[in-house]
C-alpha cells in the first residue's frame, strides 16, 4: 500500500494572528478535502468510529466528501452529532478517532477532524421535517456541549425540551471558555439556532437552585438533565494569590470571550500586564496565554512543573502557542506571587526534576533543593483546573456527589434522584467537549427509555 502524505490544515500567519482574534485555522478547500478523503481506506470494521464518543459514521461521511457530496456528508454526521462545526474545531481527534485510524500503520491518520469541519462549514442541511411530539417534557440545566447535545437528541425524539442557562448567552464553555480564534462564536450561534429550529426552547439568565428550584422543575417536567459544567476555578493556595493582577483563567477568558473585553469600547475591560505568567499546561492554559498575547502582553510564559512530554494540552495547541511566541518554562513551580503596593510584581519559583510516575501515570515532579529564585512579572493567570459550582449541590442536597463536588451518575447518566440525569464536566470534572457530548447523548437515550419513548 502506497504512502500518501496527510494534508495539513492551512493557518493564518503567526505574526499576523498575534494581533487579531480571527480564526487561526483557515479550513480545507474543496480540492484539499476531496484529496484528504481519498486517503481513507474505508475499513469495514471502522476502528475510528469506535474511538468517537458520539459514534459518528466516519468512513461513510468521508466517502461522501470523496465523491464531492458535501451535503450528504453533513447529513451522515448530523445523524449522531448535533454540533459538527464545533467538534471539527476543538475535539482532540488525535487521541480519539484518528488514534485508531489504520493509516497510522502506513503513514499518518486521515485528518478526520478537518474533514468534519469542512462538511459542517460547507454542507447544506436538509429542511427540518415537523417532529411529532410525544407529550413528554424535559428540563435541561446548562447550555454547554452536554446540555445542547442532550436537548437536540431529545427534541428529535419528540420531547418538549426547555434549556435553562444562567448566563445571558447560550453555549456554556463554548462561548465563555474557548477563544474566538479557536472557535468563532458565530459558529456556536449557528449550531444553537439549529437546535431552536428543532423546537428547543432556551431560557437565559435563569440560575437553577436560585431563581428556579429543582423541586419546581420536578413538578413541571417529566425528567431533568443537569449539565452545568465545572466553572469554579481552583487556585494553588500560595501567598500572593489575592494581589491585583491575579486572575483565574476562567474569569480572564470569560471577560474576553463572553463579555468581549477585546473590543475598544467594552464595558468590562481587562488590564493586561506587559509580562504575564500562566500557571498550568492544559488547553485552557494555552487559550489564556495566547489570549493575553493578543490583548497586548509583550511577553507570556507558561509555568509548568513537568516537562513538555507531560503537558496535557493538545499537541497542535502547544505548537500554535510556540509559533505565536509563548515561552514555555518547564520544570518550574511557583511558590509565591510577589507584590508591591497591592499589585503583582514578580514570582518566587523553584526548579523541579522528574521522579517516579504518580497516580496519573506521569513522572512526579520533585523540588530541587536550593533552587529557589525570583523573577519579574506584572500579571498572573492561574489555570490548574476547575470544579463544579456548589450552588446546585447546596440547594438540592439529595443529589449525591463525590470528590470536589462532582455529581454522581451511573453508566446511564442517572443520578441518585429518580428522573434526574447528569453529564459533562458536572460529573467528570473538567474534560473535553466531545466527552461531554457523549454523556449528553447517553442521558437522552436513558431518559427516553425511562419515560417509555421509543428510541431508534
Short mmCIF file of N, CA, C and O in Angstrom, two decimals, residues 239-297:
data_model
loop_
_atom_site.label_atom_id
_atom_site.label_comp_id
_atom_site.label_asym_id
_atom_site.label_seq_id
_atom_site.Cartn_x
_atom_site.Cartn_y
_atom_site.Cartn_z
N UNK A 239 1.05 32.12 48.79
CA UNK A 239 0.99 33.54 49.16
C UNK A 239 0.93 34.44 47.92
O UNK A 239 1.59 34.18 46.91
N UNK A 240 0.10 35.49 48.00
CA UNK A 240 0.03 36.48 46.93
C UNK A 240 -1.09 36.29 45.93
O UNK A 240 -1.25 37.10 45.02
N UNK A 241 -1.91 35.23 46.09
CA UNK A 241 -2.96 34.99 45.09
C UNK A 241 -4.10 36.01 45.17
O UNK A 241 -4.94 36.06 44.27
N UNK A 242 -4.11 36.83 46.25
CA UNK A 242 -5.15 37.86 46.38
C UNK A 242 -4.68 39.22 45.86
O UNK A 242 -5.39 40.21 45.98
N UNK A 243 -3.52 39.28 45.25
CA UNK A 243 -2.99 40.55 44.72
C UNK A 243 -3.74 40.99 43.47
O UNK A 243 -4.27 40.14 42.71
N UNK A 244 -3.78 42.29 43.23
CA UNK A 244 -4.32 42.80 41.97
C UNK A 244 -3.41 42.32 40.83
O UNK A 244 -2.18 42.36 40.94
N UNK A 245 -4.04 41.87 39.75
CA UNK A 245 -3.27 41.35 38.63
C UNK A 245 -3.22 39.84 38.59
O UNK A 245 -2.61 39.26 37.69
N UNK A 246 -3.89 39.18 39.57
CA UNK A 246 -4.01 37.72 39.56
C UNK A 246 -5.42 37.36 39.11
O UNK A 246 -6.40 37.80 39.71
N UNK A 247 -5.52 36.58 38.05
CA UNK A 247 -6.81 36.13 37.52
C UNK A 247 -6.86 34.61 37.54
O UNK A 247 -5.83 33.94 37.38
N UNK A 248 -8.06 34.07 37.67
CA UNK A 248 -8.25 32.68 37.26
C UNK A 248 -8.41 32.70 35.75
O UNK A 248 -8.87 33.70 35.17
N UNK A 249 -8.01 31.62 35.09
CA UNK A 249 -8.19 31.55 33.63
C UNK A 249 -9.66 31.66 33.29
O UNK A 249 -10.03 32.24 32.26
N UNK A 250 -10.51 31.14 34.17
CA UNK A 250 -11.95 31.17 33.95
C UNK A 250 -12.45 32.62 33.84
O UNK A 250 -13.17 32.99 32.91
N UNK A 251 -12.07 33.45 34.83
CA UNK A 251 -12.50 34.85 34.81
C UNK A 251 -11.90 35.58 33.61
O UNK A 251 -12.61 36.32 32.91
N UNK A 252 -10.61 35.39 33.39
CA UNK A 252 -9.93 36.08 32.31
C UNK A 252 -10.58 35.77 30.96
O UNK A 252 -10.92 36.68 30.19
N UNK A 253 -10.79 34.48 30.67
CA UNK A 253 -11.36 34.10 29.38
C UNK A 253 -12.82 34.49 29.26
O UNK A 253 -13.29 34.87 28.18
N UNK A 254 -13.57 34.44 30.36
CA UNK A 254 -14.97 34.85 30.32
C UNK A 254 -15.09 36.33 29.98
O UNK A 254 -15.93 36.74 29.18
N UNK A 255 -14.26 37.15 30.59
CA UNK A 255 -14.27 38.58 30.30
C UNK A 255 -13.94 38.85 28.83
O UNK A 255 -14.57 39.70 28.19
N UNK A 256 -12.99 38.11 28.30
CA UNK A 256 -12.58 38.33 26.91
C UNK A 256 -13.62 37.77 25.94
O UNK A 256 -14.05 38.45 25.01
N UNK A 257 -14.02 36.51 26.15
CA UNK A 257 -14.85 35.81 25.17
C UNK A 257 -16.32 36.17 25.24
O UNK A 257 -16.94 36.51 24.23
N UNK A 258 -16.89 36.08 26.43
CA UNK A 258 -18.33 36.31 26.58
C UNK A 258 -18.66 37.80 26.68
O UNK A 258 -19.64 38.27 26.12
N UNK A 259 -17.80 38.55 27.39
CA UNK A 259 -18.07 39.96 27.62
C UNK A 259 -17.28 40.87 26.68
O UNK A 259 -17.33 42.09 26.80
N UNK A 260 -16.56 40.25 25.75
CA UNK A 260 -15.89 40.95 24.64
C UNK A 260 -14.99 42.09 25.11
O UNK A 260 -15.03 43.21 24.60
N UNK A 261 -14.13 41.78 26.09
CA UNK A 261 -13.20 42.79 26.60
C UNK A 261 -12.14 43.19 25.58
O UNK A 261 -11.43 44.17 25.78
N UNK A 262 -12.04 42.44 24.49
CA UNK A 262 -11.05 42.79 23.46
C UNK A 262 -11.51 43.95 22.59
O UNK A 262 -10.71 44.52 21.83
N UNK A 263 -12.78 44.33 22.69
CA UNK A 263 -13.27 45.48 21.93
C UNK A 263 -12.88 46.78 22.63
O UNK A 263 -12.87 46.88 23.85
N UNK A 264 -12.57 47.81 21.85
CA UNK A 264 -12.10 49.08 22.41
C UNK A 264 -13.15 49.74 23.31
O UNK A 264 -12.80 50.43 24.27
N UNK A 265 -14.42 49.55 22.98
CA UNK A 265 -15.48 50.21 23.75
C UNK A 265 -16.16 49.25 24.74
O UNK A 265 -17.30 49.45 25.15
N UNK A 266 -15.44 48.20 25.16
CA UNK A 266 -16.02 47.21 26.07
C UNK A 266 -16.40 47.83 27.41
O UNK A 266 -15.68 48.68 27.94
N UNK A 267 -17.55 47.38 27.96
CA UNK A 267 -17.97 47.82 29.29
C UNK A 267 -17.22 47.09 30.39
O UNK A 267 -17.29 47.47 31.56
N UNK A 268 -16.53 46.02 30.04
CA UNK A 268 -15.79 45.21 31.03
C UNK A 268 -14.35 45.01 30.57
O UNK A 268 -13.94 43.89 30.27
N UNK A 269 -13.58 46.09 30.49
CA UNK A 269 -12.20 45.96 30.00
C UNK A 269 -11.33 45.16 30.96
O UNK A 269 -11.62 45.05 32.15
N UNK A 270 -10.27 44.59 30.43
CA UNK A 270 -9.30 43.84 31.22
C UNK A 270 -7.93 44.50 31.06
O UNK A 270 -7.48 44.73 29.94
N UNK A 271 -7.31 44.82 32.19
CA UNK A 271 -5.96 45.37 32.14
C UNK A 271 -4.98 44.21 32.07
O UNK A 271 -4.91 43.38 32.97
N UNK A 272 -4.25 44.14 30.97
CA UNK A 272 -3.29 43.04 30.75
C UNK A 272 -1.87 43.57 30.96
O UNK A 272 -1.51 44.63 30.47
N UNK A 273 -1.08 42.82 31.72
CA UNK A 273 0.28 43.22 32.01
C UNK A 273 1.21 43.10 30.82
O UNK A 273 0.87 42.51 29.79
N UNK A 274 2.41 43.62 30.98
CA UNK A 274 3.42 43.51 29.93
C UNK A 274 4.09 42.14 29.94
O UNK A 274 4.43 41.60 28.90
N UNK A 275 4.29 41.60 31.15
CA UNK A 275 4.91 40.29 31.28
C UNK A 275 3.99 39.40 32.10
O UNK A 275 3.79 39.63 33.29
N UNK A 276 3.43 38.38 31.46
CA UNK A 276 2.35 37.58 32.04
C UNK A 276 2.83 36.14 32.28
O UNK A 276 3.46 35.53 31.42
N UNK A 277 2.49 35.62 33.45
CA UNK A 277 2.76 34.21 33.78
C UNK A 277 1.45 33.45 33.83
O UNK A 277 0.49 33.90 34.45
N UNK A 278 1.41 32.30 33.18
CA UNK A 278 0.24 31.43 33.21
C UNK A 278 0.64 30.14 33.90
O UNK A 278 1.56 29.44 33.46
N UNK A 279 -0.06 29.81 35.00
CA UNK A 279 0.22 28.56 35.73
C UNK A 279 -0.63 27.45 35.13
O UNK A 279 -1.86 27.54 35.10
N UNK A 280 0.00 26.36 34.68
CA UNK A 280 -0.74 25.24 34.10
C UNK A 280 -0.31 24.98 32.68
O UNK A 280 0.37 25.81 32.05
N UNK A 281 -0.69 23.82 32.13
CA UNK A 281 -0.25 23.46 30.77
C UNK A 281 -1.30 22.69 29.99
O UNK A 281 -0.98 21.93 29.08
N UNK A 282 -2.57 22.88 30.36
CA UNK A 282 -3.66 22.26 29.62
C UNK A 282 -4.13 23.17 28.50
O UNK A 282 -3.58 24.25 28.26
N UNK A 283 -5.19 22.76 27.81
CA UNK A 283 -5.73 23.56 26.71
C UNK A 283 -6.19 24.94 27.18
O UNK A 283 -6.03 25.93 26.47
N UNK A 284 -6.75 25.01 28.40
CA UNK A 284 -7.22 26.30 28.91
C UNK A 284 -6.04 27.23 29.17
O UNK A 284 -6.11 28.43 28.90
N UNK A 285 -4.95 26.68 29.67
CA UNK A 285 -3.75 27.49 29.88
C UNK A 285 -3.23 28.03 28.55
O UNK A 285 -2.83 29.20 28.47
N UNK A 286 -3.24 27.19 27.50
CA UNK A 286 -2.81 27.66 26.18
C UNK A 286 -3.73 28.77 25.69
O UNK A 286 -3.27 29.78 25.14
N UNK A 287 -5.04 28.59 25.89
CA UNK A 287 -6.00 29.62 25.47
C UNK A 287 -5.74 30.93 26.19
O UNK A 287 -5.76 32.01 25.59
N UNK A 288 -5.49 30.84 27.51
CA UNK A 288 -5.26 32.05 28.30
C UNK A 288 -3.98 32.76 27.86
O UNK A 288 -3.94 33.99 27.71
N UNK A 289 -2.92 31.98 27.64
CA UNK A 289 -1.64 32.56 27.24
C UNK A 289 -1.74 33.24 25.87
O UNK A 289 -1.28 34.38 25.68
N UNK A 290 -2.35 32.56 24.92
CA UNK A 290 -2.47 33.10 23.57
C UNK A 290 -3.40 34.31 23.54
O UNK A 290 -3.20 35.25 22.76
N UNK A 291 -4.42 34.30 24.40
CA UNK A 291 -5.32 35.44 24.50
C UNK A 291 -4.59 36.65 25.10
O UNK A 291 -4.75 37.78 24.62
N UNK A 292 -3.80 36.42 26.14
CA UNK A 292 -3.04 37.52 26.76
C UNK A 292 -2.12 38.17 25.74
O UNK A 292 -1.97 39.40 25.70
N UNK A 293 -1.50 37.35 24.89
CA UNK A 293 -0.63 37.88 23.84
C UNK A 293 -1.42 38.79 22.90
O UNK A 293 -0.96 39.88 22.53
N UNK A 294 -2.61 38.33 22.51
CA UNK A 294 -3.43 39.13 21.61
C UNK A 294 -3.96 40.40 22.27
O UNK A 294 -4.30 41.36 21.58
N UNK A 295 -4.04 40.38 23.59
CA UNK A 295 -4.54 41.55 24.32
C UNK A 295 -3.43 42.56 24.62
O UNK A 295 -3.66 43.55 25.31
N UNK A 296 -2.23 42.31 24.11
CA UNK A 296 -1.18 43.31 24.22
C UNK A 296 0.00 42.97 25.10
O UNK A 296 0.93 43.78 25.22
N UNK A 297 0.00 41.80 25.73
CA UNK A 297 1.15 41.42 26.56
C UNK A 297 2.40 41.30 25.68
O UNK A 297 2.35 40.74 24.59
#
